[in-house]
């Protein structure tokens, strides 16, 4: 956990700091494929997803990790490809972790809120993941809201 977070001041002084941070938020590092599989057993209505990459060019850069959440207060980070020399000997969970989260997003999550959708999709598609649902693409192109998607049956 970050130290001295109770003394955190936002870069922009007119933006208030959430008084609940960090006490009511939980951040989890996933360290095994079994741990990831356990988290992805049950379907969900809405999940958040974000990639961390080595750059902005899907053809040249790599996925370093991904993060996801099923609630506003708890999130998970999954290292995929790391330099083991700089990551305490841990090279990450590799391509299988990406396969697992992608299968979950396509088959078990009703709606996936993807941060920076166009970039994330380009990066995922370059890595062979090409089956994102049209409803998710429409939603993140702002053609429909996610509230409608979550409440539709």
XYZ file of C-alpha atoms in Angstrom:
153
model
C 0.000 0.000 0.000
C 1.193 3.492 -0.751
C 2.660 5.316 2.209
C 1.442 8.678 3.442
C -1.787 8.491 1.425
C -3.678 10.285 4.177
C -1.513 13.325 3.391
C -2.154 13.136 -0.345
C -2.913 16.444 -2.037
C -4.380 16.549 -5.508
C -2.234 18.160 -8.197
C -5.059 20.602 -8.996
C -5.966 22.369 -5.760
C -9.619 22.952 -6.721
C -10.278 19.212 -7.120
C -11.209 17.631 -3.783
C -9.511 14.455 -2.615
C -11.915 11.600 -1.916
C -11.980 11.396 1.908
C -12.512 7.628 1.688
C -9.194 7.077 -0.095
C -7.498 4.716 0.623
C -9.493 3.235 3.507
C -12.586 2.154 1.565
C -10.794 1.047 -1.597
C -9.009 -2.247 -2.130
C -6.411 -2.898 -4.818
C -5.369 -6.497 -5.479
C -2.377 -7.832 -7.378
C -3.151 -11.149 -9.057
C -0.125 -13.423 -8.817
C -1.363 -16.728 -10.250
C -3.576 -18.041 -13.020
C -5.558 -20.031 -10.435
C -6.319 -16.819 -8.540
C -7.484 -15.176 -11.779
C -9.630 -18.173 -12.743
C -11.323 -18.085 -9.343
C -12.215 -14.392 -9.773
C -13.641 -15.020 -13.242
C -15.974 -17.900 -12.356
C -19.232 -15.974 -12.066
C -20.801 -13.728 -14.728
C -21.336 -10.026 -14.048
C -23.536 -7.225 -15.363
C -20.835 -4.566 -15.553
C -17.061 -4.643 -15.309
C -14.350 -2.074 -15.871
C -11.229 -2.897 -17.895
C -7.972 -1.102 -18.662
C -4.678 -2.054 -20.306
C -1.189 -0.897 -19.431
C 1.216 -0.997 -22.375
C 4.794 -0.156 -23.271
C 3.641 2.488 -25.750
C 0.881 3.671 -28.055
C 1.586 1.658 -31.214
C -0.209 -1.733 -31.220
C 2.115 -3.031 -33.942
C 5.304 -2.321 -31.983
C 4.363 -2.150 -28.316
C 3.348 -4.794 -25.814
C 0.716 -5.289 -23.149
C 2.365 -5.079 -19.733
C -0.694 -5.685 -17.550
C -4.425 -5.257 -17.362
C -6.728 -4.094 -14.604
C -10.367 -4.871 -14.040
C -13.101 -4.228 -11.485
C -16.586 -5.473 -10.697
C -17.342 -2.686 -8.201
C -16.460 0.939 -7.512
C -14.281 0.110 -4.520
C -12.238 -2.971 -5.436
C -9.962 -3.548 -8.399
C -7.489 -6.116 -9.657
C -4.236 -5.807 -11.597
C -2.824 -8.703 -13.596
C 0.791 -8.451 -14.764
C 1.152 -10.158 -18.134
C 4.592 -9.466 -19.557
C 7.233 -7.949 -17.289
C 10.984 -7.906 -17.231
C 11.644 -10.382 -14.424
C 14.875 -8.536 -13.563
C 12.936 -5.431 -12.578
C 9.835 -7.145 -11.164
C 11.172 -9.211 -8.256
C 11.797 -12.161 -10.571
C 8.158 -12.292 -11.713
C 7.739 -12.240 -15.519
C 3.940 -11.979 -15.271
C 1.168 -14.429 -16.119
C 1.600 -14.217 -19.891
C -0.739 -14.826 -22.774
C -2.951 -17.249 -20.823
C -4.026 -14.419 -18.504
C -5.061 -12.359 -21.540
C -6.945 -15.367 -22.928
C -8.836 -15.767 -19.643
C -9.886 -12.124 -19.266
C -10.838 -11.829 -22.928
C -13.000 -14.965 -22.770
C -14.657 -13.536 -19.660
C -15.363 -10.172 -21.308
C -16.865 -11.801 -24.401
C -18.819 -14.620 -22.749
C -19.605 -13.739 -19.125
C -19.692 -9.955 -18.727
C -22.888 -8.333 -19.916
C -21.184 -4.946 -20.352
C -17.485 -4.074 -20.218
C -16.571 -0.450 -19.560
C -13.232 -0.160 -21.334
C -11.046 2.825 -20.540
C -9.933 4.476 -23.799
C -11.898 1.966 -25.851
C -10.436 2.665 -29.292
C -6.829 2.206 -28.141
C -7.562 -0.812 -25.946
C -9.423 -2.532 -28.794
C -6.638 -1.837 -31.289
C -4.105 -3.287 -28.874
C -6.253 -6.338 -28.082
C -7.058 -6.918 -31.767
C -3.363 -6.768 -32.672
C -2.854 -9.550 -30.129
C -5.565 -11.634 -31.811
C -8.586 -10.778 -29.679
C -11.172 -9.697 -32.235
C -14.584 -10.718 -30.929
C -15.703 -7.807 -28.751
C -19.472 -7.510 -28.896
C -20.962 -4.826 -31.114
C -22.976 -3.509 -28.148
C -19.732 -2.733 -26.327
C -18.326 -1.020 -29.405
C -21.519 1.018 -29.840
C -21.498 1.966 -26.173
C -17.937 3.257 -26.210
C -18.478 5.095 -29.483
C -21.163 6.913 -27.435
C -24.001 5.620 -29.581
C -25.740 4.189 -26.500
C -25.303 4.417 -22.762
C -24.205 1.592 -20.535
C -27.132 2.147 -18.178
C -29.434 0.971 -20.996
C -27.294 -2.085 -21.613
C -27.202 -3.145 -17.965
C -30.963 -2.847 -17.546
C -31.903 -4.591 -20.827
C -32.709 -8.295 -20.609
